Every structure is written in C-alpha cells, then in structure tokens.
C-alpha cells in the first residue's frame, strides 16, 4: 500500500523496513514521522477529523505529484485519524531515490502539501477544553517554495 | 439536489455533518448565500469566508467555482494535517 | 548510543523505534538511510575504509554542531565500515525536533557534513576491477549552504 | 618522532598503513617535502596536493599547518562517506 488512511496505530520501524524492501536500486531513503507533542501536560489528546470520500484520493494525488517532480523510486504515506494520545504517531512519509537530494526534497514537499492540501483537521483536547488547531500562515507560505 | 457536507468547526457551528439542499445556485458563492438564510448558525459559520475552504465532488475548488454537475459540496476550515 | 561506527549490519526499523522512544516532546522525526546502490550489476561490493582513531570523534563533533544549530531534541548517527553488498545499508541518521523544519534541516546538514568531513573512503568493487569513489564537487559545494 | 598514517589510495600507492618518521619539519608542507624523498611511490602519492587532505592528531588541518606538538599526521584523499 502506497497510501494508507487509518485510525489504528502503525509501527514506524516495520513500515520503514517494508518500504526499504519494496524498492530496488535506492541509494537514499528519507522518512518523516509526525507525533502528537506532549506540550507539558496542556494536551490530553488530539482528535483528527478527515473527509473519508476525499482523503485517500487527495493524498494519492500529492504522492503522484511528488513521484513526477523528483526522480523517486518510491513514496509511501500513512496518515491516521481519530483520537490520539501525546507521543503517538500521527503520520509518516517515506521516499526512496538514487540520490539523497531527491529523497529529501520530495519528503519535504509531501509534508508541506499534506499539511495544507489533504483534508485533515486537528483538534487539541486539554484539561481546560478543546480547540481546533488554526492553520499557520507559514504552512501556506511553505507551498510557495515548490 | 446537492449534498452539502461540513467538517471541523463548520460542522460544529452548523450542528450537522451534512444536509441535502434543493438549489438552483450556479456557483459556490450563490450556494453560500442560500445557506446563510437557513439559520443563524449557518449565517455565523459563513460570516468570514476567508476562513472557509470548499471542495466540489471531493476536489478542492475556488469559492466562486461553478456548481454545474456538482453532486457533493463540502465546506471546511483550512486544512491542518501532517 | 548517539554515534555508532560499526562493521555489522543494523536494523533500520529497530534503530528508528529505539530513537523515537528515546526522545520526549518531539513533534517531528526525520531519518535518512544510505544504501549501496545496485548499479545494474556493475557493482559487486562496496569497501568502506575509515580512520578508527578519528572517526567517532569527528562524527560526534558533526552531531554536536547540528544539536547547537537547530532546536533538536535528539540526533543519532550509525555508520558502517568494511565490505558491503548492493542493497545493504551503509549508514543512517535520525533527528527529532518539536517542528519539522528543524528536523529536516538538521538531517540534511548531518548528511552533507558526513559526506565531506567524516573520515570514510568508499571503494567500488566490480567485475572489471575496483576503484576509489571520487569526491564530488557538489558534495563540497553542499557545505556552503549551511 | 611522528606517526604518519595513510588511507585509501594514498595507503595503496605508498604501500604502507603507517610509518614512524624522525623529522624536524615545522609544518605539514615541510613534512610532505621530506616524505616525497623517501621513495618514488611517496613522490607519486604526493604529486598532486589538491587531491590530498590532512589530519593532525585526528583533527582536520590545513596543508600548511604547524606540526608543533604533533604526534600523529594522517594523509588521505577527500572523504566520501555517508
């Protein structure tokens, strides 16, 4: 599976190993994983909502664009939804290429696009209530570099 | 007949995940005008359109996009995944 | 261990898991792993020589510089030496930070510096003989961006 | 007395991993001049110094660095790790 949208946890180590075994000829593999930060007890949980009919298609479109823009041998994306505790993994991307510049650039591109173009919304739940995470101006600006 | 979907705080403010709307709106802008008249909650949710994004049939679209042939229109805040 | 210079193989998945468990408060983890490319049968093996008395110190100095230059919660480096077959992992770095920009930049910095400032030399062994890998001008130029 | 170490193709050309040198050389440059006279292999290995890097006591150094207090000097080609 090159794109997986799931509520269940994933094993980063196992995913990385499976991905590395699935590509051949790679000289460089880059992975990114995003975790729920433990903001000094201010966060009890993170709730991630998504748009089921759209999510997988939107994420796959971003993946395909990365495959077209860089000389990649493979790219995979796992993204969770639902309730996550601090320290849990939210998502990961992995890219493989012959050379490291392609693998790094594609992984950063995937992250920038997933942040602002994939239909996920995060809500932070804390001891004093809950609130939707606001989009950051610099996340939108990050897209301009590609 | 169009399925209108709401996500995140738009869903919470309007109090519905989705509703079926009988409409002649030709654009998203016209649809939003109609939705605003449905309730105070709708009017509030759509009071600042700079904070609203839209997808037509599961593709991101502009707020003034045409609704020709559209079956599902989703409204939501800027995305915050990753 | 934050720096490991070893001849034995390592399990990327296990290393990533151990690293993720060793840092707290991280929102972003980036890993890079370098593999011996299988250049269409032109490569039988890669032989990596190093300077034992210097290697660990030089690599640790690069790691410390990354920790000082970016807001990192942790960074680890594993680098092998000796004879490696195509497809085998040569090395890996992992970085953890609260925000992804720091984790990505530090991982790229570590790679650029390890390529040109850590005392490793690669020799390619093929069916027609063997030759030392030449340093690439763009590897040296890559340092200029930091 | 200085330990001189060679790596990669410098080691192969000179045919030694290391040698102990009795020298009064004050700088790496002077040491290289002396080493060149030891054999044709040495002269060849040090014929193009743009292809040679040096470390003094396990720290990278400039080719004209001072050898004051140095115990181990290593010569090698540009590094190609990672």
Tab-separated table of C-alpha atoms in Angstrom:
chain	number	residue	atom	x	y	z
A	1	UNK	CA	0.000	0.000	0.000
A	2	UNK	CA	1.445	3.337	-1.035
A	3	UNK	CA	-1.232	5.374	0.767
A	4	UNK	CA	-2.919	4.285	3.962
A	5	UNK	CA	-5.511	6.352	5.817
A	6	UNK	CA	-6.231	4.555	9.077
A	7	UNK	CA	-7.339	5.038	12.648
A	8	UNK	CA	-5.131	2.268	14.043
A	9	UNK	CA	-1.543	2.851	15.178
A	10	UNK	CA	1.326	1.841	12.920
A	11	UNK	CA	4.793	0.547	13.657
A	12	UNK	CA	7.214	3.050	12.168
A	13	UNK	CA	10.065	0.537	12.266
A	14	UNK	CA	8.045	-2.120	10.470
A	15	UNK	CA	6.768	0.369	7.886
A	16	UNK	CA	10.286	1.619	7.152
A	17	UNK	CA	11.609	-1.913	6.802
A	18	UNK	CA	8.772	-2.922	4.473
A	19	UNK	CA	9.278	0.200	2.364
A	20	UNK	CA	13.046	-0.312	2.107
A	21	UNK	CA	12.462	-3.883	0.986
A	22	UNK	CA	9.903	-2.805	-1.615
A	23	UNK	CA	12.206	-0.530	-3.613
A	24	UNK	CA	15.246	-1.627	-5.556
A	25	UNK	CA	18.222	0.410	-6.686
A	26	UNK	CA	17.749	3.049	-3.995
A	27	UNK	CA	20.781	4.856	-2.596
A	28	UNK	CA	18.791	7.077	-0.232
A	29	UNK	CA	15.688	6.655	1.891
A	30	UNK	CA	14.203	9.550	3.843
A	31	UNK	CA	11.381	9.195	6.332
A	32	UNK	CA	9.389	11.732	8.249
A	33	UNK	CA	7.068	10.952	11.100
A	34	UNK	CA	4.808	13.360	12.884
A	35	UNK	CA	3.950	12.770	16.534
A	36	UNK	CA	1.475	14.275	18.946
A	37	UNK	CA	3.596	16.638	21.046
A	38	UNK	CA	3.243	16.482	24.763
A	39	UNK	CA	3.010	20.200	25.490
A	40	UNK	CA	3.883	19.948	29.158
A	41	UNK	CA	0.543	18.453	30.178
A	42	UNK	CA	-1.519	21.094	28.315
A	43	UNK	CA	-2.679	18.448	25.860
A	44	UNK	CA	-4.781	15.439	26.845
A	45	UNK	CA	-5.415	14.167	23.333
A	46	UNK	CA	-5.532	15.127	19.679
A	47	UNK	CA	-8.666	14.403	17.651
A	48	UNK	CA	-8.158	14.197	13.901
A	49	UNK	CA	-11.167	14.554	11.635
A	50	UNK	CA	-10.996	13.838	7.928
A	51	UNK	CA	-13.189	13.708	4.815
A	52	UNK	CA	-13.337	9.995	4.068
A	53	UNK	CA	-14.612	10.220	0.491
A	54	UNK	CA	-11.832	12.641	-0.420
A	55	UNK	CA	-8.835	11.830	1.778
A	56	UNK	CA	-7.224	8.888	0.037
A	57	UNK	CA	-7.653	10.431	-3.421
A	58	UNK	CA	-6.213	13.773	-2.299
A	59	UNK	CA	-3.230	12.136	-0.598
A	60	UNK	CA	-2.564	9.883	-3.582
A	61	UNK	CA	-2.666	12.926	-5.899
A	62	UNK	CA	0.002	14.621	-3.761
A	63	UNK	CA	2.073	11.420	-3.815
A	64	UNK	CA	1.821	11.147	-7.610
A	65	UNK	CA	2.883	14.764	-7.982
A	66	UNK	CA	5.992	14.087	-5.877
A	67	UNK	CA	6.782	10.998	-7.992
A	68	UNK	CA	6.563	13.161	-11.131
A	69	UNK	CA	8.591	16.091	-9.821
A	70	UNK	CA	11.532	14.137	-8.409
A	71	UNK	CA	13.455	11.066	-9.534
A	72	UNK	CA	11.864	8.794	-6.940
A	73	UNK	CA	11.921	5.020	-6.811
A	74	UNK	CA	9.004	5.010	-4.379
A	75	UNK	CA	6.990	7.017	-1.883
A	76	UNK	CA	4.530	5.931	0.784
A	77	UNK	CA	2.241	7.860	3.107
A	78	UNK	CA	0.447	6.679	6.247
A	79	UNK	CA	-1.926	9.115	7.978
A	80	UNK	CA	-4.130	8.398	10.970
A	81	UNK	CA	-7.425	9.897	12.072
A	82	UNK	CA	-9.420	9.683	15.282
A	83	UNK	CA	-8.266	10.194	18.843
A	84	UNK	CA	-4.512	10.140	19.543
A	85	UNK	CA	-2.640	10.489	22.818
A	86	UNK	CA	0.524	12.591	23.308
A	87	UNK	CA	3.563	10.739	21.979
A	88	UNK	CA	1.536	8.756	19.448
A	89	UNK	CA	2.456	8.823	15.787
A	90	UNK	CA	0.070	10.834	13.624
A	91	UNK	CA	1.537	10.084	10.242
A	92	UNK	CA	4.627	9.240	8.257
A	93	UNK	CA	6.020	9.596	4.777
A	94	UNK	CA	8.931	7.728	3.240
A	95	UNK	CA	10.720	8.441	-0.022
A	96	UNK	CA	13.375	6.472	-1.881
A	97	UNK	CA	15.681	7.728	-4.622
A	98	UNK	CA	19.072	7.017	-6.109
A	99	UNK	CA	20.418	10.276	-4.682
A	100	UNK	CA	19.715	11.975	-1.389
A	101	UNK	CA	18.726	15.392	-2.747
A	102	UNK	CA	15.636	13.924	-4.457
A	103	UNK	CA	14.620	11.881	-1.427
A	104	UNK	CA	14.930	14.864	0.940
A	105	UNK	CA	13.187	17.370	-1.327
A	106	UNK	CA	10.297	15.016	-2.088
A	107	UNK	CA	9.755	14.217	1.599
A	108	UNK	CA	9.634	17.924	2.471
A	109	UNK	CA	7.287	18.598	-0.448
A	110	UNK	CA	4.968	15.786	0.683
A	111	UNK	CA	4.867	17.194	4.203
A	112	UNK	CA	4.186	20.757	3.059
A	113	UNK	CA	1.344	19.597	0.817
A	114	UNK	CA	-0.171	17.166	3.302
A	115	UNK	CA	-0.264	19.968	5.892
A	116	UNK	CA	-2.271	22.313	3.695
A	117	UNK	CA	-3.937	20.289	0.946
A	118	UNK	CA	-5.044	16.990	2.468
A	119	UNK	CA	-8.470	17.083	4.162
A	120	UNK	CA	-7.458	16.590	7.803
A	121	UNK	CA	-8.359	18.834	10.720
A	122	UNK	CA	-6.799	18.584	14.162
A	123	UNK	CA	-8.478	19.430	17.411
A	124	UNK	CA	-6.491	19.737	20.623
A	125	UNK	CA	-8.199	18.473	23.748
A	126	UNK	CA	-6.780	19.743	27.041
A	127	UNK	CA	-7.783	19.922	30.692
A	128	UNK	CA	-9.351	23.353	30.079
A	129	UNK	CA	-11.326	22.486	26.968
A	130	UNK	CA	-10.783	21.840	23.322
A	131	UNK	CA	-9.972	23.874	20.257
A	132	UNK	CA	-9.354	23.402	16.576
A	133	UNK	CA	-5.760	23.887	15.508
A	134	UNK	CA	-5.506	27.016	13.365
A	135	UNK	CA	-3.760	26.819	10.028
A	136	UNK	CA	-0.411	28.585	10.223
A	137	UNK	CA	0.469	31.283	7.732
A	138	UNK	CA	3.909	29.762	7.332
A	139	UNK	CA	2.413	26.400	6.381
A	140	UNK	CA	0.669	28.106	3.470
A	141	UNK	CA	3.829	30.041	2.624
A	142	UNK	CA	5.829	26.798	2.646
A	143	UNK	CA	3.954	25.738	-0.501
A	144	UNK	CA	5.348	28.690	-2.423
A	145	UNK	CA	8.846	27.217	-2.488
A	146	UNK	CA	7.869	24.257	-4.670
B	1	UNK	CA	-30.269	18.229	-5.205
B	2	UNK	CA	-26.819	18.691	-3.733
B	3	UNK	CA	-25.262	17.007	-0.714
B	4	UNK	CA	-23.628	19.676	1.409
B	5	UNK	CA	-21.003	18.461	3.914
B	6	UNK	CA	-19.410	20.288	6.828
B	7	UNK	CA	-16.180	19.487	8.646
B	8	UNK	CA	-14.360	20.618	11.781
B	9	UNK	CA	-15.695	23.847	13.307
B	10	UNK	CA	-18.096	24.419	10.409
B	11	UNK	CA	-19.719	21.105	11.292
B	12	UNK	CA	-19.837	22.039	14.977
B	13	UNK	CA	-21.269	25.531	14.409
B	14	UNK	CA	-23.933	24.348	11.996
B	15	UNK	CA	-24.653	21.277	14.089
B	16	UNK	CA	-24.906	18.942	11.088
B	17	UNK	CA	-22.455	16.693	9.257
B	18	UNK	CA	-24.408	17.066	6.022
B	19	UNK	CA	-27.679	18.203	4.550
B	20	UNK	CA	-29.414	17.741	1.246
B	21	UNK	CA	-30.174	21.048	-0.443
B	22	UNK	CA	-32.608	21.720	-3.286
B	23	UNK	CA	-30.945	24.609	-5.064
B	24	UNK	CA	-30.591	26.453	-8.355
B	25	UNK	CA	-27.320	28.045	-7.267
B	26	UNK	CA	-24.928	28.230	-10.213
B	27	UNK	CA	-21.815	28.878	-8.140
B	28	UNK	CA	-20.457	28.173	-4.686
B	29	UNK	CA	-20.911	31.862	-3.882
B	30	UNK	CA	-24.644	31.632	-4.650
B	31	UNK	CA	-24.957	28.426	-2.634
B	32	UNK	CA	-23.323	30.096	0.366
B	33	UNK	CA	-25.813	32.990	0.076
B	34	UNK	CA	-28.686	30.482	0.243
B	35	UNK	CA	-27.139	28.519	3.113
B	36	UNK	CA	-26.712	31.690	5.176
B	37	UNK	CA	-30.505	32.163	5.188
B	38	UNK	CA	-31.183	28.704	6.635
B	39	UNK	CA	-30.373	29.543	10.256
B	40	UNK	CA	-28.411	31.851	12.483
B	41	UNK	CA	-25.870	29.063	12.913
B	42	UNK	CA	-25.385	28.902	9.148
B	43	UNK	CA	-25.055	32.677	8.936
B	44	UNK	CA	-22.417	32.604	11.674
B	45	UNK	CA	-20.478	29.708	10.134
B	46	UNK	CA	-20.305	31.535	6.792
B	47	UNK	CA	-19.700	35.015	8.205
B	48	UNK	CA	-15.976	35.062	7.344
B	49	UNK	CA	-15.354	33.297	4.061
B	50	UNK	CA	-11.574	33.871	4.256
B	51	UNK	CA	-11.638	31.092	6.866
B	52	UNK	CA	-13.623	28.687	4.675
B	53	UNK	CA	-12.387	26.265	2.018
B	54	UNK	CA	-14.549	24.273	-0.385
B	55	UNK	CA	-14.365	21.005	-2.310
B	56	UNK	CA	-16.733	20.098	-5.145
B	57	UNK	CA	-17.145	16.360	-5.647
B	58	UNK	CA	-14.053	15.785	-3.494
B	59	UNK	CA	-11.786	18.184	-5.373
B	60	UNK	CA	-10.598	21.456	-3.867
B	61	UNK	CA	-12.266	24.363	-5.659
B	62	UNK	CA	-12.363	28.155	-5.592
B	63	UNK	CA	-15.096	29.877	-3.599
B	64	UNK	CA	-16.584	31.273	-6.837
B	65	UNK	CA	-16.407	27.973	-8.742
B	66	UNK	CA	-19.304	26.783	-10.881
B	67	UNK	CA	-21.638	24.139	-9.490
B	68	UNK	CA	-22.593	22.737	-12.899
B	69	UNK	CA	-22.997	18.977	-12.455
B	70	UNK	CA	-21.928	19.089	-8.818
B	71	UNK	CA	-23.355	16.392	-6.524
B	72	UNK	CA	-21.402	16.960	-3.318
B	73	UNK	CA	-20.115	20.263	-1.946
B	74	UNK	CA	-18.030	20.255	1.230
B	75	UNK	CA	-17.174	23.269	3.394
B	76	UNK	CA	-14.357	23.241	5.920
B	77	UNK	CA	-11.648	25.396	7.506
B	78	UNK	CA	-8.077	25.470	6.163
B	79	UNK	CA	-6.605	22.004	6.482
B	80	UNK	CA	-4.201	21.158	9.306
B	81	UNK	CA	-2.984	17.619	8.676
B	82	UNK	CA	0.501	16.196	8.681
C	1	UNK	CA	24.389	5.358	21.760
C	2	UNK	CA	24.163	8.574	19.771
C	3	UNK	CA	27.052	7.689	17.463
C	4	UNK	CA	27.881	4.168	16.371
C	5	UNK	CA	30.698	3.274	13.983
C	6	UNK	CA	30.388	-0.419	13.249
C	7	UNK	CA	31.088	-3.098	10.673
C	8	UNK	CA	27.979	-5.124	11.479
C	9	UNK	CA	24.612	-4.518	9.779
C	10	UNK	CA	21.919	-2.610	11.639
C	11	UNK	CA	18.147	-2.902	11.623
C	12	UNK	CA	16.831	0.441	10.439
C	13	UNK	CA	13.368	-0.278	11.816
C	14	UNK	CA	14.701	-1.181	15.254
C	15	UNK	CA	17.020	1.854	15.309
C	16	UNK	CA	14.175	4.195	14.386
C	17	UNK	CA	11.915	2.717	17.048
C	18	UNK	CA	14.600	2.964	19.718
C	19	UNK	CA	15.369	6.554	18.740
C	20	UNK	CA	11.683	7.571	18.765
C	21	UNK	CA	11.315	6.050	22.231
C	22	UNK	CA	14.429	7.840	23.492
C	23	UNK	CA	13.218	11.401	22.826
C	24	UNK	CA	10.293	13.073	24.528
C	25	UNK	CA	8.242	16.026	23.372
C	26	UNK	CA	9.114	15.514	19.706
C	27	UNK	CA	6.618	16.506	17.025
C	28	UNK	CA	8.828	15.505	14.100
C	29	UNK	CA	11.330	12.750	13.424
C	30	UNK	CA	13.348	12.619	10.207
C	31	UNK	CA	15.546	9.722	9.205
C	32	UNK	CA	17.944	9.250	6.334
C	33	UNK	CA	19.484	5.980	5.351
C	34	UNK	CA	22.112	5.454	2.707
C	35	UNK	CA	22.237	2.150	0.840
C	36	UNK	CA	24.709	0.551	-1.525
C	37	UNK	CA	23.131	1.098	-4.937
C	38	UNK	CA	22.905	-1.849	-7.252
C	39	UNK	CA	24.155	-0.190	-10.433
C	40	UNK	CA	22.751	-2.766	-12.803
C	41	UNK	CA	25.317	-5.414	-11.904
C	42	UNK	CA	28.315	-3.085	-12.325
C	43	UNK	CA	28.940	-3.234	-8.597
C	44	UNK	CA	29.882	-6.426	-6.749
C	45	UNK	CA	30.575	-4.820	-3.395
C	46	UNK	CA	31.480	-1.594	-1.653
C	47	UNK	CA	34.500	-1.486	0.650
C	48	UNK	CA	34.465	1.298	3.228
C	49	UNK	CA	37.735	2.279	4.897
C	50	UNK	CA	37.854	4.624	7.846
C	51	UNK	CA	40.311	6.179	10.314
C	52	UNK	CA	39.425	4.413	13.571
C	53	UNK	CA	41.183	6.806	15.960
C	54	UNK	CA	39.414	9.783	14.405
C	55	UNK	CA	36.048	8.585	13.101
C	56	UNK	CA	33.870	8.551	16.198
C	57	UNK	CA	35.214	11.903	17.415
C	58	UNK	CA	34.724	13.543	14.015
C	59	UNK	CA	31.177	12.197	13.678
C	60	UNK	CA	30.274	13.223	17.226
C	61	UNK	CA	31.602	16.749	16.532
C	62	UNK	CA	29.300	16.998	13.497
C	63	UNK	CA	26.389	15.726	15.609
C	64	UNK	CA	27.068	18.271	18.356
C	65	UNK	CA	27.218	21.068	15.795
C	66	UNK	CA	23.790	20.042	14.477
C	67	UNK	CA	22.407	19.970	18.038
C	68	UNK	CA	23.696	23.515	18.561
C	69	UNK	CA	22.494	24.940	15.260
C	70	UNK	CA	18.925	23.588	15.350
C	71	UNK	CA	16.339	23.146	18.084
C	72	UNK	CA	16.801	19.386	18.242
C	73	UNK	CA	15.592	17.001	20.923
C	74	UNK	CA	17.998	14.341	19.728
C	75	UNK	CA	20.162	13.116	16.863
C	76	UNK	CA	21.793	9.749	16.232
C	77	UNK	CA	24.212	8.529	13.593
C	78	UNK	CA	25.125	4.959	12.636
C	79	UNK	CA	27.857	4.453	10.029
C	80	UNK	CA	29.317	1.161	8.880
C	81	UNK	CA	32.719	0.273	7.501
C	82	UNK	CA	34.102	-2.824	5.799
C	83	UNK	CA	32.670	-4.783	2.905
C	84	UNK	CA	29.020	-4.204	1.956
C	85	UNK	CA	26.909	-5.829	-0.732
C	86	UNK	CA	24.489	-3.966	-3.053
C	87	UNK	CA	21.245	-3.208	-1.230
C	88	UNK	CA	22.902	-3.152	2.189
C	89	UNK	CA	22.564	-0.145	4.452
C	90	UNK	CA	25.726	1.940	4.726
C	91	UNK	CA	24.567	4.416	7.338
C	92	UNK	CA	21.679	6.297	8.837
C	93	UNK	CA	20.950	9.495	10.694
C	94	UNK	CA	17.838	10.367	12.663
C	95	UNK	CA	16.827	13.743	14.067
C	96	UNK	CA	13.973	14.713	16.376
C	97	UNK	CA	12.565	18.179	16.968
C	98	UNK	CA	9.360	19.878	18.014
C	99	UNK	CA	8.873	21.213	14.475
C	100	UNK	CA	9.588	19.601	11.143
C	101	UNK	CA	11.740	22.386	9.672
C	102	UNK	CA	14.450	21.815	12.302
C	103	UNK	CA	14.367	18.035	11.928
C	104	UNK	CA	14.655	18.204	8.124
C	105	UNK	CA	17.373	20.870	8.036
C	106	UNK	CA	19.494	19.120	10.667
C	107	UNK	CA	19.253	15.753	8.871
C	108	UNK	CA	20.376	17.329	5.599
C	109	UNK	CA	23.186	19.178	7.375
C	110	UNK	CA	24.375	15.944	9.001
C	111	UNK	CA	24.420	14.170	5.641
C	112	UNK	CA	26.297	16.982	3.891
C	113	UNK	CA	28.927	17.062	6.630
C	114	UNK	CA	29.275	13.306	6.981
C	115	UNK	CA	29.875	13.071	3.216
C	116	UNK	CA	32.770	15.510	3.232
C	117	UNK	CA	34.104	15.806	6.778
C	118	UNK	CA	33.940	12.342	8.332
C	119	UNK	CA	36.963	10.122	7.614
C	120	UNK	CA	35.379	7.453	5.434
C	121	UNK	CA	36.500	6.404	1.960
C	122	UNK	CA	34.481	4.203	-0.346
C	123	UNK	CA	35.886	1.812	-2.903
C	124	UNK	CA	33.648	0.238	-5.533
C	125	UNK	CA	34.448	-3.336	-6.443
C	126	UNK	CA	33.056	-4.558	-9.766
C	127	UNK	CA	33.565	-7.443	-12.178
C	128	UNK	CA	36.170	-5.372	-14.072
C	129	UNK	CA	38.192	-4.210	-11.093
C	130	UNK	CA	37.955	-1.745	-8.270
C	131	UNK	CA	38.228	1.988	-7.848
C	132	UNK	CA	38.032	4.593	-5.135
C	133	UNK	CA	34.921	6.740	-5.280
C	134	UNK	CA	35.922	10.279	-6.204
C	135	UNK	CA	34.670	13.143	-4.075
C	136	UNK	CA	32.018	15.084	-5.950
C	137	UNK	CA	32.358	18.827	-6.403
C	138	UNK	CA	28.707	19.235	-5.497
C	139	UNK	CA	29.244	17.432	-2.192
C	140	UNK	CA	31.793	20.083	-1.268
C	141	UNK	CA	29.511	22.842	-2.562
C	142	UNK	CA	26.643	21.450	-0.480
C	143	UNK	CA	28.514	22.551	2.651
C	144	UNK	CA	28.357	26.181	1.565
C	145	UNK	CA	24.626	26.410	2.194
C	146	UNK	CA	24.946	25.921	5.961
D	1	UNK	CA	59.157	11.156	16.083
D	2	UNK	CA	55.832	11.391	14.280
D	3	UNK	CA	53.447	8.618	13.288
D	4	UNK	CA	52.424	9.177	9.675
D	5	UNK	CA	49.251	7.393	8.542
D	6	UNK	CA	47.896	6.842	5.043
D	7	UNK	CA	44.354	5.991	3.963
D	8	UNK	CA	42.554	4.915	0.792
D	9	UNK	CA	44.596	5.351	-2.400
D	10	UNK	CA	47.427	7.107	-0.562
D	11	UNK	CA	47.838	3.957	1.507
D	12	UNK	CA	47.734	1.792	-1.607
D	13	UNK	CA	50.208	3.904	-3.597
D	14	UNK	CA	52.681	4.145	-0.743
D	15	UNK	CA	52.143	0.525	0.234
D	16	UNK	CA	52.071	1.235	3.967
D	17	UNK	CA	49.340	1.965	6.502
D	18	UNK	CA	51.741	3.967	8.641
D	19	UNK	CA	55.376	4.758	9.234
D	20	UNK	CA	57.336	6.386	12.030
D	21	UNK	CA	59.266	9.405	10.831
D	22	UNK	CA	62.154	11.184	12.576
D	23	UNK	CA	61.701	14.747	11.413
D	24	UNK	CA	62.354	18.403	12.203
D	25	UNK	CA	59.620	19.550	9.834
D	26	UNK	CA	57.817	22.542	11.332
D	27	UNK	CA	54.801	22.330	9.032
D	28	UNK	CA	52.830	19.776	7.048
D	29	UNK	CA	54.284	21.301	3.892
D	30	UNK	CA	57.809	20.614	5.095
D	31	UNK	CA	56.883	17.091	6.136
D	32	UNK	CA	55.446	16.378	2.686
D	33	UNK	CA	58.710	17.610	1.117
D	34	UNK	CA	60.617	15.101	3.237
D	35	UNK	CA	58.189	12.264	2.559
D	36	UNK	CA	58.491	12.802	-1.207
D	37	UNK	CA	62.193	11.943	-0.998
D	38	UNK	CA	61.598	8.573	0.674
D	39	UNK	CA	60.575	6.673	-2.473
D	40	UNK	CA	59.129	7.046	-5.938
D	41	UNK	CA	55.828	5.776	-4.529
D	42	UNK	CA	55.824	8.589	-1.978
D	43	UNK	CA	56.689	11.155	-4.653
D	44	UNK	CA	53.818	9.889	-6.802
D	45	UNK	CA	51.329	9.840	-3.923
D	46	UNK	CA	52.157	13.446	-3.059
D	47	UNK	CA	52.455	14.727	-6.634
D	48	UNK	CA	49.069	16.481	-6.612
D	49	UNK	CA	48.385	18.019	-3.222
D	50	UNK	CA	44.969	19.341	-4.301
D	51	UNK	CA	43.859	15.708	-4.005
D	52	UNK	CA	45.295	15.267	-0.504
D	53	UNK	CA	43.740	16.107	2.866
D	54	UNK	CA	45.496	16.014	6.224
D	55	UNK	CA	44.613	15.498	9.873
D	56	UNK	CA	46.944	16.333	12.759
D	57	UNK	CA	46.277	14.280	15.898
D	58	UNK	CA	42.900	13.279	14.445
D	59	UNK	CA	41.746	16.798	13.620
D	60	UNK	CA	41.403	18.056	10.061
D	61	UNK	CA	44.117	20.627	9.348
D	62	UNK	CA	45.331	22.863	6.543
D	63	UNK	CA	48.170	21.635	4.329
D	64	UNK	CA	50.413	24.408	5.681
D	65	UNK	CA	49.503	23.845	9.347
D	66	UNK	CA	52.163	23.820	12.054
D	67	UNK	CA	53.358	20.481	13.389
D	68	UNK	CA	54.304	21.851	16.824
D	69	UNK	CA	53.484	19.127	19.345
D	70	UNK	CA	52.023	16.832	16.676
D	71	UNK	CA	52.241	13.079	17.338
D	72	UNK	CA	50.140	11.662	14.510
D	73	UNK	CA	49.740	13.058	10.991
D	74	UNK	CA	47.348	11.343	8.589
D	75	UNK	CA	47.170	11.847	4.826
D	76	UNK	CA	44.137	10.807	2.759
D	77	UNK	CA	42.041	11.779	-0.260
D	78	UNK	CA	38.866	13.878	0.084
D	79	UNK	CA	36.386	11.974	2.203
D	80	UNK	CA	33.479	10.116	0.623
D	81	UNK	CA	31.365	8.787	3.461
D	82	UNK	CA	27.644	8.963	4.037
